[in-house]
XYZ file of C-alpha atoms in Angstrom:
775
model
C -0.018 0.047 0.027
C 1.409 3.397 -0.992
C 2.224 6.311 1.392
C 0.175 9.365 1.752
C 2.824 11.894 0.776
C 2.639 15.608 1.800
C 5.204 18.429 1.787
C 6.867 19.038 5.085
C 9.913 21.001 6.305
C 12.102 17.862 6.252
C 11.394 17.258 2.583
C 11.712 20.862 1.496
C 15.019 21.165 3.289
C 16.274 18.109 1.444
C 15.134 19.570 -1.918
C 12.493 16.895 -2.771
C 10.061 17.975 -5.488
C 7.194 15.643 -5.392
C 5.392 14.602 -8.601
C 2.524 12.081 -8.382
C 3.128 10.865 -11.885
C 6.768 9.666 -10.821
C 5.435 7.482 -7.967
C 4.979 3.707 -8.451
C 2.417 1.614 -6.768
C 4.550 1.234 -3.614
C 4.775 4.970 -3.113
C 8.392 5.156 -4.157
C 9.689 7.722 -6.586
C 11.840 7.148 -9.612
C 14.255 9.713 -11.073
C 16.924 9.690 -13.687
C 19.877 12.019 -14.118
C 23.207 12.318 -15.962
C 26.343 11.280 -14.194
C 29.195 13.350 -15.525
C 32.867 12.377 -15.374
C 32.716 8.583 -15.706
C 35.309 6.977 -17.882
C 34.804 3.222 -17.600
C 32.559 0.413 -16.317
C 34.295 0.546 -12.879
C 33.163 4.190 -12.646
C 29.566 3.297 -13.295
C 29.829 0.502 -10.795
C 31.255 2.721 -8.132
C 28.556 5.372 -8.724
C 25.955 2.669 -8.651
C 27.280 1.290 -5.324
C 27.458 4.669 -3.753
C 23.893 5.300 -4.651
C 22.736 2.037 -3.346
C 24.419 2.705 0.061
C 22.138 5.729 0.657
C 19.367 4.919 3.170
C 16.019 5.057 1.463
C 17.287 4.152 -2.061
C 15.458 1.073 -3.257
C 17.431 0.431 -6.456
C 19.976 2.168 -8.635
C 21.324 1.541 -12.110
C 24.029 3.459 -13.821
C 24.742 3.049 -17.614
C 28.134 3.957 -18.789
C 27.121 4.220 -22.429
C 24.288 6.708 -21.806
C 25.881 8.212 -18.732
C 22.486 8.041 -17.049
C 21.496 6.793 -13.653
C 17.951 5.567 -12.865
C 17.253 5.621 -9.122
C 14.146 4.430 -7.203
C 13.899 5.853 -3.730
C 11.630 6.794 -0.854
C 11.196 10.588 -0.940
C 10.479 10.657 2.783
C 13.992 9.520 3.458
C 15.969 10.748 0.473
C 16.303 14.010 -1.344
C 18.051 14.961 -4.580
C 20.915 16.399 -2.631
C 21.526 13.060 -0.922
C 21.849 11.374 -4.348
C 24.113 14.167 -5.558
C 26.376 13.797 -2.523
C 26.610 10.038 -3.062
C 27.818 10.563 -6.651
C 30.229 13.390 -5.656
C 31.650 11.125 -2.981
C 33.080 8.855 -5.691
C 34.359 11.753 -7.839
C 31.482 12.503 -10.277
C 28.842 15.082 -10.679
C 25.138 14.981 -11.775
C 22.967 16.913 -14.252
C 19.224 16.595 -14.485
C 19.029 16.841 -18.238
C 21.191 15.179 -20.894
C 22.415 17.232 -23.761
C 22.949 15.503 -27.107
C 25.252 18.231 -28.406
C 28.670 16.720 -27.859
C 30.553 19.543 -29.816
C 31.707 21.489 -26.824
C 32.799 18.499 -24.822
C 34.513 17.019 -27.820
C 36.176 20.420 -28.601
C 37.633 20.627 -24.990
C 38.813 16.914 -25.271
C 40.395 17.581 -28.694
C 42.235 20.682 -27.479
C 43.643 18.827 -24.459
C 44.642 15.860 -26.653
C 46.308 18.196 -29.210
C 48.386 19.754 -26.358
C 49.310 16.378 -24.998
C 50.296 14.876 -28.393
C 52.446 17.833 -29.440
C 54.456 17.791 -26.177
C 54.522 13.851 -26.049
C 55.877 13.807 -29.651
C 58.663 16.302 -28.815
C 59.438 14.338 -25.690
C 59.521 11.075 -27.585
C 61.876 12.608 -30.288
C 64.271 13.896 -27.644
C 64.353 10.717 -25.518
C 64.325 8.153 -28.269
C 65.835 10.104 -31.135
C 69.540 9.441 -30.395
C 68.780 5.676 -30.581
C 67.920 5.956 -34.249
C 70.690 8.512 -35.173
C 68.980 11.844 -34.339
C 71.629 14.249 -33.115
C 70.752 16.451 -30.188
C 72.585 19.770 -29.437
C 75.452 19.207 -27.016
C 73.707 21.312 -24.296
C 70.816 18.854 -24.056
C 72.606 15.642 -25.147
C 71.922 12.561 -23.114
C 75.695 11.775 -23.214
C 77.290 15.127 -22.788
C 74.753 16.826 -20.530
C 72.440 14.065 -19.008
C 71.096 16.425 -16.304
C 69.982 19.018 -18.861
C 68.512 16.265 -20.973
C 66.545 14.968 -18.043
C 65.374 18.588 -17.083
C 64.151 19.159 -20.591
C 62.123 15.873 -20.533
C 60.719 16.943 -17.174
C 59.685 20.290 -18.582
C 57.949 18.613 -21.646
C 56.017 15.998 -19.625
C 54.465 18.533 -17.162
C 52.141 20.050 -19.805
C 51.000 16.521 -20.822
C 50.148 15.650 -17.303
C 48.337 18.971 -16.909
C 46.363 18.232 -20.008
C 45.456 14.828 -18.565
C 44.892 16.120 -15.072
C 41.417 14.457 -14.950
C 43.192 11.051 -14.743
C 44.679 12.220 -11.480
C 41.915 14.124 -9.865
C 39.377 11.413 -10.692
C 41.677 8.474 -10.364
C 43.117 9.202 -6.973
C 39.702 10.383 -5.641
C 38.132 7.058 -6.608
C 41.137 5.167 -5.202
C 40.871 7.025 -1.849
C 37.141 6.178 -1.805
C 37.900 2.489 -2.245
C 36.277 2.559 -5.763
C 39.281 2.417 -8.117
C 38.606 2.737 -11.839
C 40.422 3.028 -15.087
C 41.516 6.590 -14.199
C 43.122 5.056 -11.053
C 45.148 2.657 -13.144
C 46.396 5.433 -15.367
C 47.121 7.754 -12.338
C 48.965 5.124 -10.309
C 51.079 3.811 -13.254
C 52.110 7.192 -14.662
C 52.707 8.627 -11.213
C 55.065 5.739 -10.299
C 56.911 6.205 -13.516
C 57.081 10.011 -13.082
C 58.260 9.763 -9.456
C 60.942 7.246 -10.371
C 62.079 9.434 -13.254
C 62.066 12.569 -11.191
C 64.145 10.910 -8.463
C 66.677 9.884 -11.101
C 66.789 13.379 -12.457
C 67.636 14.594 -9.019
C 70.448 12.007 -8.836
C 71.754 13.089 -12.239
C 72.148 16.695 -10.932
C 73.173 16.124 -7.250
C 74.536 12.612 -6.996
C 78.038 12.756 -8.458
C 78.679 9.032 -8.530
C 75.361 8.302 -10.182
C 75.968 11.133 -12.748
C 79.510 9.775 -13.409
C 78.201 6.116 -13.880
C 75.598 7.403 -16.385
C 78.305 9.328 -18.362
C 80.597 6.304 -18.503
C 77.999 3.782 -19.470
C 76.198 3.674 -22.808
C 72.896 2.535 -21.280
C 69.608 4.458 -21.784
C 69.024 6.976 -19.060
C 66.647 5.502 -16.340
C 63.927 7.966 -17.213
C 60.330 7.098 -18.072
C 59.127 10.579 -18.834
C 58.337 9.645 -22.462
C 56.270 6.668 -21.304
C 54.225 8.864 -19.012
C 53.606 11.422 -21.793
C 52.833 8.944 -24.525
C 50.617 6.858 -22.230
C 48.510 9.874 -21.347
C 48.380 11.107 -24.933
C 47.328 7.764 -26.340
C 44.633 7.136 -23.729
C 43.410 10.631 -24.327
C 43.234 9.830 -28.057
C 41.352 6.609 -27.233
C 38.886 8.557 -25.057
C 38.397 11.218 -27.621
C 37.726 8.628 -30.339
C 35.427 6.684 -28.044
C 33.450 9.863 -27.129
C 33.072 10.636 -30.823
C 31.967 7.073 -31.530
C 29.564 7.093 -28.555
C 28.089 10.332 -29.830
C 27.102 8.557 -33.027
C 25.214 5.875 -31.027
C 22.692 8.582 -30.010
C 21.928 9.539 -33.667
C 18.454 8.049 -33.376
C 17.543 10.368 -30.417
C 19.160 13.329 -32.103
C 17.066 12.699 -35.301
C 13.927 12.322 -33.310
C 14.551 15.541 -31.518
C 15.260 17.452 -34.713
C 11.762 16.547 -36.015
C 10.152 18.935 -33.503
C 8.914 22.256 -34.874
C 10.601 25.323 -33.391
C 7.654 27.744 -33.693
C 3.826 27.703 -33.901
C 1.243 30.031 -35.276
C -1.618 30.512 -32.833
C -4.886 32.495 -33.283
C -5.785 35.058 -30.594
C -9.009 36.998 -31.124
C -8.821 36.291 -34.917
C -5.243 37.466 -35.120
C -2.372 35.193 -36.058
C 0.740 35.273 -33.832
C 3.895 33.280 -34.180
C 5.387 31.960 -30.927
C 7.973 29.427 -29.763
C 6.580 26.040 -29.645
C 7.480 25.876 -25.892
C 4.920 28.643 -25.268
C 1.925 26.850 -26.804
C -0.717 26.074 -24.102
C -3.394 23.410 -24.015
C -6.504 24.799 -25.647
C -4.737 27.228 -27.916
C -6.054 27.385 -31.518
C -3.091 26.502 -33.755
C -2.885 27.294 -37.466
C -0.845 25.202 -39.813
C -0.328 26.270 -43.384
C 0.722 24.011 -46.348
C 4.261 22.758 -46.022
C 4.615 23.512 -42.320
C 5.246 21.131 -39.487
C 2.537 20.514 -37.048
C 3.857 21.880 -33.719
C 1.966 19.795 -31.037
C -0.799 17.232 -30.853
C -4.420 18.186 -31.152
C -7.790 17.810 -32.880
C -8.775 19.507 -36.213
C -11.550 22.045 -35.728
C -11.437 23.729 -39.222
C -10.202 22.833 -42.746
C -8.815 19.647 -44.195
C -5.517 18.429 -45.563
C -3.334 15.474 -46.131
C -0.573 15.008 -43.492
C 2.746 13.264 -43.889
C 3.069 11.100 -40.669
C 5.977 9.002 -41.932
C 8.217 10.243 -39.160
C 5.940 8.338 -36.814
C 4.465 5.488 -38.752
C 6.842 4.949 -41.604
C 3.887 5.077 -44.005
C 4.850 7.085 -47.004
C 1.241 7.841 -48.070
C -0.149 11.086 -46.585
C -3.201 10.633 -44.261
C -6.339 12.749 -44.907
C -7.220 14.915 -41.959
C -10.709 16.496 -41.529
C -12.665 18.082 -38.652
C -12.569 15.815 -35.628
C -9.382 14.001 -36.714
C -6.288 13.981 -34.496
C -2.998 15.517 -35.712
C 0.459 14.790 -34.227
C 3.254 17.133 -33.586
C 6.304 16.885 -36.001
C 4.209 15.509 -38.891
C 4.005 17.685 -41.927
C 1.058 19.416 -43.352
C 1.182 18.747 -47.097
C -1.372 20.782 -49.014
C -4.193 22.152 -46.941
C -4.980 24.892 -44.441
C -6.051 23.617 -40.955
C -6.802 24.831 -37.540
C -6.623 22.569 -34.503
C -7.043 22.777 -30.782
C -3.785 21.894 -28.852
C -4.432 18.921 -26.562
C -0.933 17.700 -25.798
C 2.161 19.835 -25.402
C 5.712 19.563 -24.330
C 6.593 16.155 -22.742
C 3.071 14.923 -23.331
C 3.180 14.832 -27.123
C 3.450 11.558 -29.048
C 6.978 12.517 -30.299
C 8.150 13.472 -26.734
C 6.794 10.097 -25.481
C 8.571 8.254 -28.260
C 11.843 9.958 -27.389
C 11.327 9.211 -23.716
C 10.577 5.567 -24.472
C 13.745 5.230 -26.551
C 15.831 6.931 -23.849
C 14.452 4.675 -21.147
C 15.142 1.595 -23.329
C 18.681 2.648 -23.825
C 19.206 3.189 -20.068
C 17.820 -0.317 -19.052
C 20.436 -2.968 -18.904
C 20.025 -6.273 -20.631
C 20.506 -9.449 -18.617
C 23.484 -10.374 -20.769
C 25.282 -7.377 -19.185
C 25.312 -8.951 -15.726
C 28.465 -10.933 -16.317
C 30.344 -7.869 -17.524
C 28.998 -5.881 -14.542
C 30.105 -8.446 -12.066
C 33.585 -8.661 -13.629
C 33.901 -4.916 -13.860
C 33.039 -4.462 -10.197
C 36.136 -6.317 -9.081
C 38.293 -5.755 -12.222
C 40.379 -2.778 -11.183
C 41.324 -4.023 -7.630
C 42.293 -7.397 -9.081
C 44.471 -5.723 -11.860
C 46.169 -3.490 -9.261
C 46.921 -6.600 -7.198
C 48.265 -8.444 -10.328
C 50.412 -5.376 -11.140
C 52.007 -5.224 -7.607
C 52.474 -8.964 -7.362
C 54.129 -9.030 -10.900
C 56.402 -6.103 -10.199
C 57.530 -7.362 -6.739
C 57.815 -10.938 -8.091
C 60.149 -9.913 -10.908
C 62.209 -7.752 -8.468
C 62.538 -10.154 -5.568
C 62.071 -13.566 -7.085
C 63.152 -12.935 -10.637
C 66.223 -10.819 -9.334
C 65.486 -8.190 -12.061
C 66.388 -4.516 -11.817
C 64.055 -2.029 -10.289
C 63.604 -0.429 -13.773
C 62.466 -3.828 -15.172
C 59.999 -4.376 -12.275
C 58.589 -0.859 -12.752
C 58.130 -1.515 -16.477
C 56.074 -4.689 -15.640
C 54.092 -2.720 -12.971
C 53.255 0.115 -15.333
C 52.419 -2.192 -18.344
C 49.959 -4.259 -16.339
C 48.140 -1.251 -15.069
C 48.045 0.484 -18.429
C 47.016 -2.452 -20.567
C 44.036 -3.524 -18.456
C 40.894 -2.127 -19.926
C 37.643 -2.071 -17.879
C 36.117 0.306 -20.479
C 36.010 -2.436 -23.121
C 34.079 -4.667 -20.765
C 31.707 -1.940 -19.571
C 30.942 -0.710 -23.184
C 30.409 -4.159 -24.700
C 26.731 -4.395 -23.905
C 25.269 -0.964 -23.392
C 26.732 0.465 -26.674
C 25.180 -2.414 -28.665
C 21.806 -1.809 -26.882
C 22.088 1.869 -27.487
C 22.587 1.438 -31.246
C 20.119 -1.514 -31.467
C 17.214 0.366 -29.833
C 18.045 3.446 -31.815
C 17.934 1.500 -35.106
C 14.661 -0.058 -34.035
C 13.113 3.449 -33.353
C 14.457 4.570 -36.767
C 12.478 1.750 -38.354
C 9.314 2.159 -36.386
C 10.082 -0.479 -33.719
C 10.042 1.022 -30.151
C 11.745 -1.374 -27.764
C 11.079 -0.584 -24.122
C 14.363 -1.898 -22.641
C 17.607 -3.804 -23.168
C 15.876 -6.775 -21.498
C 13.070 -6.671 -24.113
C 15.601 -6.452 -26.936
C 17.524 -9.439 -25.534
C 14.320 -11.636 -25.025
C 13.258 -11.264 -28.645
C 16.034 -13.466 -29.994
C 14.872 -16.351 -27.848
C 11.368 -16.412 -29.386
C 10.291 -19.849 -30.557
C 6.614 -19.157 -31.145
C 4.838 -15.982 -32.170
C 1.040 -15.892 -31.304
C -1.067 -13.431 -33.332
C -4.427 -12.011 -32.382
C -6.550 -12.188 -35.612
C -8.864 -9.186 -35.745
C -6.960 -5.909 -36.273
C -3.612 -7.753 -36.236
C -3.546 -10.369 -38.908
C -6.553 -8.729 -40.455
C -7.269 -5.041 -41.107
C -9.810 -5.010 -38.189
C -12.259 -3.197 -40.549
C -14.903 -4.998 -42.616
C -14.691 -4.479 -46.442
C -16.953 -5.440 -49.330
C -15.240 -8.239 -51.109
C -17.855 -9.279 -53.607
C -21.359 -8.460 -54.794
C -23.303 -11.217 -56.590
C -26.292 -10.145 -58.679
C -29.104 -12.624 -58.669
C -31.519 -10.858 -60.950
C -30.219 -9.244 -64.093
C -32.946 -6.633 -64.331
C -30.911 -4.138 -62.197
C -27.384 -2.918 -62.818
C -24.538 -2.973 -60.282
C -24.499 0.842 -60.173
C -28.342 0.965 -59.515
C -28.057 -1.641 -56.764
C -25.148 0.181 -55.084
C -27.108 3.493 -55.222
C -30.061 1.998 -53.387
C -28.051 -0.087 -50.931
C -25.486 2.523 -50.005
C -28.027 5.253 -49.720
C -30.031 3.048 -47.313
C -26.952 1.979 -45.279
C -25.774 5.623 -44.975
C -28.479 5.994 -42.342
C -27.060 3.150 -40.328
C -24.038 3.438 -38.049
C -23.137 -0.289 -38.177
C -19.541 -1.167 -39.338
C -20.931 -3.436 -41.991
C -23.048 -0.561 -43.304
C -19.965 1.761 -43.325
C -18.082 -0.802 -45.443
C -20.848 -0.738 -48.059
C -20.923 3.045 -48.128
C -17.136 3.288 -48.514
C -17.306 0.658 -51.312
C -19.932 2.799 -53.186
C -17.831 5.963 -52.656
C -14.759 4.180 -54.104
C -16.905 3.392 -57.238
C -18.039 7.012 -57.415
C -21.734 6.122 -56.948
C -24.051 9.006 -56.258
C -26.333 8.528 -53.191
C -29.944 9.470 -53.127
C -32.541 10.562 -50.510
C -34.240 7.876 -48.372
C -37.817 8.531 -47.513
C -38.287 5.776 -44.983
C -35.626 4.092 -42.758
C -35.851 1.510 -40.017
C -32.978 -0.180 -38.181
C -34.033 -3.712 -37.241
C -31.654 -4.747 -34.514
C -29.958 -8.057 -34.950
C -31.244 -8.586 -38.425
C -30.604 -5.543 -40.744
C -32.428 -2.551 -42.139
C -35.472 -1.555 -43.996
C -35.860 1.610 -46.252
C -37.948 3.012 -48.964
C -36.558 5.096 -51.989
C -38.795 6.307 -54.774
C -41.518 3.891 -53.545
C -39.142 0.939 -53.739
C -39.106 -1.203 -50.537
C -35.559 -2.320 -49.771
C -34.576 -4.994 -47.219
C -30.848 -5.564 -46.336
C -29.740 -7.985 -43.733
C -29.239 -11.637 -42.687
C -31.318 -14.722 -43.343
C -33.627 -13.955 -40.335
C -34.656 -10.673 -41.956
C -35.426 -12.406 -45.272
C -37.598 -14.869 -43.437
C -39.309 -12.141 -41.562
C -40.303 -10.426 -44.786
C -41.249 -13.803 -46.466
C -38.608 -13.357 -49.179
C -37.906 -16.561 -51.051
C -34.267 -17.885 -51.250
C -33.549 -20.871 -53.457
C -31.519 -23.781 -52.250
C -28.706 -22.836 -54.616
C -28.343 -19.356 -53.143
C -28.807 -20.587 -49.552
C -25.936 -23.185 -50.031
C -23.739 -20.470 -51.592
C -24.316 -18.142 -48.602
C -23.403 -20.921 -46.213
C -20.281 -21.778 -48.072
C -19.034 -18.198 -48.055
C -19.989 -17.824 -44.280
C -17.814 -20.887 -43.501
C -14.851 -19.031 -45.115
C -15.197 -16.337 -42.580
C -17.285 -13.911 -44.706
C -20.379 -12.138 -43.556
C -23.081 -12.470 -46.198
C -25.920 -9.972 -46.426
C -29.027 -10.534 -48.470
C -30.521 -7.632 -50.558
C -34.247 -7.678 -51.398
C -36.096 -5.043 -53.441
C -39.886 -5.105 -53.449
C -39.921 -8.558 -51.681
C -37.646 -10.079 -54.333
C -34.077 -11.179 -53.728
C -31.724 -9.221 -55.919
C -28.198 -9.681 -54.618
C -25.770 -11.079 -52.079
C -23.141 -8.829 -50.638
C -20.137 -10.487 -48.982
C -18.137 -8.524 -46.419
C -15.079 -9.689 -44.549
C -12.278 -8.478 -42.313
C -9.517 -8.545 -45.009
C -6.223 -10.112 -44.245
C -3.329 -7.593 -44.171
C -1.037 -7.694 -47.178
C 1.987 -8.034 -44.802
C 0.542 -11.048 -42.822
C 1.519 -13.847 -45.257
C 4.976 -12.482 -45.937
C 5.579 -11.955 -42.212
C 4.650 -15.601 -41.438
C 6.896 -16.843 -44.226
C 9.838 -14.764 -42.714
C 9.103 -16.063 -39.279
C 9.081 -19.653 -40.592
C 12.385 -18.971 -42.352
C 13.801 -17.949 -38.933
C 12.716 -21.250 -37.406
C 9.842 -19.643 -35.461
C 6.458 -21.264 -35.140
C 3.283 -19.108 -35.710
C 0.024 -19.489 -33.860
C -3.238 -17.618 -34.087
C -5.645 -16.916 -31.211
C -9.208 -15.869 -32.193
C -12.799 -15.811 -31.085
C -13.932 -17.062 -34.497
C -15.435 -20.421 -34.918
C -13.142 -23.277 -35.687
C -14.018 -23.702 -39.292
C -13.379 -20.009 -40.099
C -10.271 -19.917 -38.072
C -8.906 -23.156 -39.816
C -9.589 -21.599 -43.212
C -7.662 -18.394 -42.412
C -4.759 -20.457 -40.854
C -4.522 -22.586 -43.976
C -4.462 -19.513 -46.245
C -1.679 -17.920 -44.221
C 0.301 -21.049 -43.384
C -0.265 -20.743 -39.614
C 1.008 -23.730 -37.470
C -1.262 -23.710 -34.506
C -4.807 -22.343 -33.963
C -6.703 -21.488 -30.799
C -10.291 -20.717 -31.969
C -13.522 -19.734 -30.174
C -11.329 -18.047 -27.437
C -13.177 -15.562 -25.315
C -11.285 -12.264 -24.717
C -10.507 -13.126 -21.050
C -9.190 -16.658 -22.141
C -6.419 -15.262 -24.411
C -3.854 -15.155 -21.634
C -4.745 -18.841 -20.899
C -4.035 -19.698 -24.522
C -0.577 -18.080 -24.201
C -0.017 -20.135 -21.040
C -0.772 -23.330 -22.796
C 1.947 -22.472 -25.407
C 4.433 -21.791 -22.646
C 3.424 -25.094 -20.909
C 4.698 -26.795 -24.096
C 8.066 -25.130 -23.438
C 7.710 -22.464 -26.097
C 9.233 -19.063 -25.576
C 6.184 -17.013 -26.630
C 5.725 -13.555 -28.184
C 2.195 -12.287 -28.312
C 1.094 -9.798 -31.038
C -1.996 -7.802 -30.431
C -3.759 -4.466 -30.613
C -6.907 -4.369 -28.451
C -7.795 -3.919 -24.812
C -8.708 -7.617 -24.689
C -5.143 -8.432 -25.742
C -3.545 -6.688 -22.809
C -3.598 -9.698 -20.435
C -2.130 -11.979 -23.003
C 0.581 -9.411 -23.980
C 1.482 -9.257 -20.243
C 1.453 -13.048 -19.914
C 3.647 -13.572 -22.945
C 7.444 -13.801 -22.573
C 7.481 -10.904 -24.995
C 4.478 -8.644 -25.664
C 4.370 -6.915 -29.116
C 1.722 -4.277 -29.611
C 0.607 -2.691 -32.946
C 1.184 1.096 -32.622
C -2.347 2.024 -33.904
C -3.893 -0.145 -31.170
C -5.229 0.866 -27.759
C -3.153 2.589 -25.054
C -3.732 -0.338 -22.764
C -2.280 -2.792 -25.166
C 0.711 -0.540 -25.846
C 1.362 -0.128 -22.073
C 1.232 -3.913 -21.550
C 3.738 -4.635 -24.372
C 7.464 -4.814 -24.368
C 7.830 -3.804 -28.049
C 5.589 -1.296 -29.867
C 5.284 -1.437 -33.711
C 4.627 2.179 -34.809
C 3.923 1.095 -38.454
C 0.822 -0.957 -39.174
C 3.085 -3.508 -40.816
C 3.483 -6.981 -39.292
C 6.812 -7.381 -41.026
C 8.258 -5.435 -38.141
C 7.461 -8.514 -35.910
C 10.026 -10.482 -37.884
C 12.304 -7.399 -37.977
C 12.141 -7.059 -34.168
C 13.334 -10.702 -33.769
C 16.014 -10.154 -36.523
C 17.254 -6.967 -34.844
C 17.397 -8.742 -31.492
C 19.431 -11.642 -32.963
C 21.881 -9.222 -34.704
C 22.207 -7.122 -31.447
C 22.910 -10.162 -29.259
C 25.404 -11.433 -31.830
C 27.087 -7.997 -31.684
C 27.170 -8.072 -27.831
C 28.728 -11.504 -27.823
C 31.369 -10.360 -30.209
C 32.096 -7.299 -28.059
C 32.327 -9.466 -24.875
C 34.546 -11.957 -26.653
C 37.018 -9.206 -27.685
C 36.776 -7.352 -24.382
C 37.419 -10.521 -22.219
C 39.900 -11.971 -24.763
C 41.913 -8.705 -24.926
C 42.361 -8.693 -21.105
C 42.947 -12.434 -20.814
C 45.757 -12.231 -23.318
C 47.057 -8.691 -22.609
C 47.448 -8.863 -18.882
C 49.607 -11.996 -18.770
C 51.643 -10.501 -21.608
C 52.149 -7.305 -19.809
C 53.026 -9.189 -16.543
C 56.067 -10.693 -18.300
C 54.858 -14.227 -18.421
C 55.630 -14.390 -22.167
C 59.054 -12.912 -21.417
C 59.781 -15.895 -19.078
C 59.717 -18.125 -22.223
C 61.862 -15.868 -24.343
C 59.192 -13.618 -25.672
C 59.443 -9.746 -25.875
C 58.783 -7.541 -23.012
C 55.757 -5.317 -23.518
C 56.561 -1.621 -23.681
C 54.191 0.561 -21.542
C 53.590 2.800 -24.534
C 52.419 -0.200 -26.639
C 50.198 -1.264 -23.671
C 48.584 2.306 -23.665
C 47.929 2.151 -27.453
C 46.392 -1.301 -27.057
C 44.147 -0.234 -24.230
C 42.811 2.719 -26.210
C 42.291 0.469 -29.248
C 40.243 -2.003 -27.201
C 37.622 0.470 -26.168
C 37.383 2.085 -29.658
C 37.127 -1.285 -31.282
C 34.205 -2.298 -29.125
C 32.301 0.893 -29.767
C 33.061 0.691 -33.594
C 31.823 -2.794 -33.657
C 28.596 -1.801 -31.970
C 28.192 0.953 -34.618
C 28.007 -1.736 -37.259
C 24.421 -2.268 -36.183
C 23.645 1.102 -37.879
C 23.763 -0.798 -41.094
C 20.917 -3.113 -39.960
C 18.615 -3.881 -42.919
C 14.900 -4.460 -42.395
C 12.965 -7.143 -44.328
């Protein structure tokens, strides 16, 4: 049972802003915010652990790819400032809104990297140049003036360390808070190399014996300044490229946000006024001229037009909008002038909800990420332990020099890459859900995206899902030849125009498509459960079922009766038309199967997925439709409340079931299924109950959802393979194990380059999903 929340001094002091819409059924509140300053999976884990330690926090999840935290908490015990302090404690900051404009951040990163790479290159040239024949001036020669040579290297490395100061401020802060991360590895390794080099610089200047020995020997000076500089520069390069690549994973969100109109024209006392779209209020009368974007959601009150809604539905054909029709913000008014009353603005518009849905999906972790999360949580402490043990082992047991042991220590710390592990899953989920949104497939979370690839059976509701959900005239059979088709349609459609029945609407629409003119009806009677009776120009017209014909004593031959029964058994509704007590025609109406239904089922079969249909139709009708579409399993004569039981029966047979539906009565079945898929033009209840929403009225996206899931999971497994494989191979190599057997010793600079490459390669591999092709 939820709490009865009220404002009090305690809550106001702690900065809690209550919003009933953000409370769940238990009375807890959920909030999401951006965590700034994270650089690897260990960062996100430390932030997550710190948030979870706050009294009153129910759950917390931090996503390194999106930089977002989702926290569920008790607002009586916790305020925003408590959450902010928990994040600050481990060295990060929070922002309440995420900006998708990365240019400023990338610009700063690039400038810092540019500074670092220039000085690191100069330092590398000065320190390594003499080894390849590069002559240095005598005053800074490593042989003639080693102290000056060392001082110059010291002067060149300091700007690089200043450019990469975040590694130290964040790395040591995290280390002191017992939450070491990638920055800690870089900070400890480069600091150790710098301190050792600085100590040797001092000895070169003030220890005569040491200086003399360096002058007499031809060994490389025991300085690691160039390693410090190059390690920092290469890792900064890797982070810059990673940031650029990660920015591309948000392209779907950016493109959705770019669809929003910037301004709107509203009518005030008959005068048009252009205002920013943020200033439109509910109830405002909005004017949209040809070619303009519709700014917010509303209902047309004047005019008519065709509207391009492809940005939402993917349907390229414009939709006609008349008085009473709904219009959606960001769609484009093609050729008419319309006025509409604003109903939904800001975050309540359909476009805003879609953006929110995609963002939420990208922030939710997939179950497959659990392994990487568990490893990342202990990765950095374990690596630091390996580095210390390896360095000390080589020094004390291997009897190596201190310089050699330091090289081992630095290499192990630098080559280890928690970033690759942390990015393996969320980047693929980020791109996968984004690609889904771009193709009209809204996936509500990483868990939903992962589940889709396990589907073994897809169960479809029939009406409105496999079929159009709207009756259409499929055939008219004239029985008497003394009346033409046009004359018959004129009489029948004019009569049915008076009825509000869906079957009547289908006949009127059919007549309009044939450009038949309607006439006035002098007498009209709606006979409930049987049909209608009308009179036009003294002609008595009866349209309805067999019961109506019997009631009016209209004779029906056995041949016609048998024909009507055969067509009814095929799922068609047969209406009899009598004029002046004489049967003149049969009109066949049916809920037409969607064009995409058969192709979708063929694709699903091609993927090894079984297909079932759940319908309230009688068994014979259901079997005929199943045979036509190639459906494997049929559950017919199922009452609405029994649909979830039908799904359970499939699950009892060890099938992993996806349920596809669009109506209120599909909601329990969608919730019961392992994966619920709702058609976007269905009811709000069905969409809320589903895990995936198809914005296009195209069943082929059911197959596309499963295909996208399979490709995303394959991509994640590739990422995890490379991330784990890289560390499994790289760390022993850096620890000198290969060296024991005569292999080369890994240079710390090579280790830094490999570390940077690992993260970039994982993100780049995830970006391959941007080339996902739909059926």
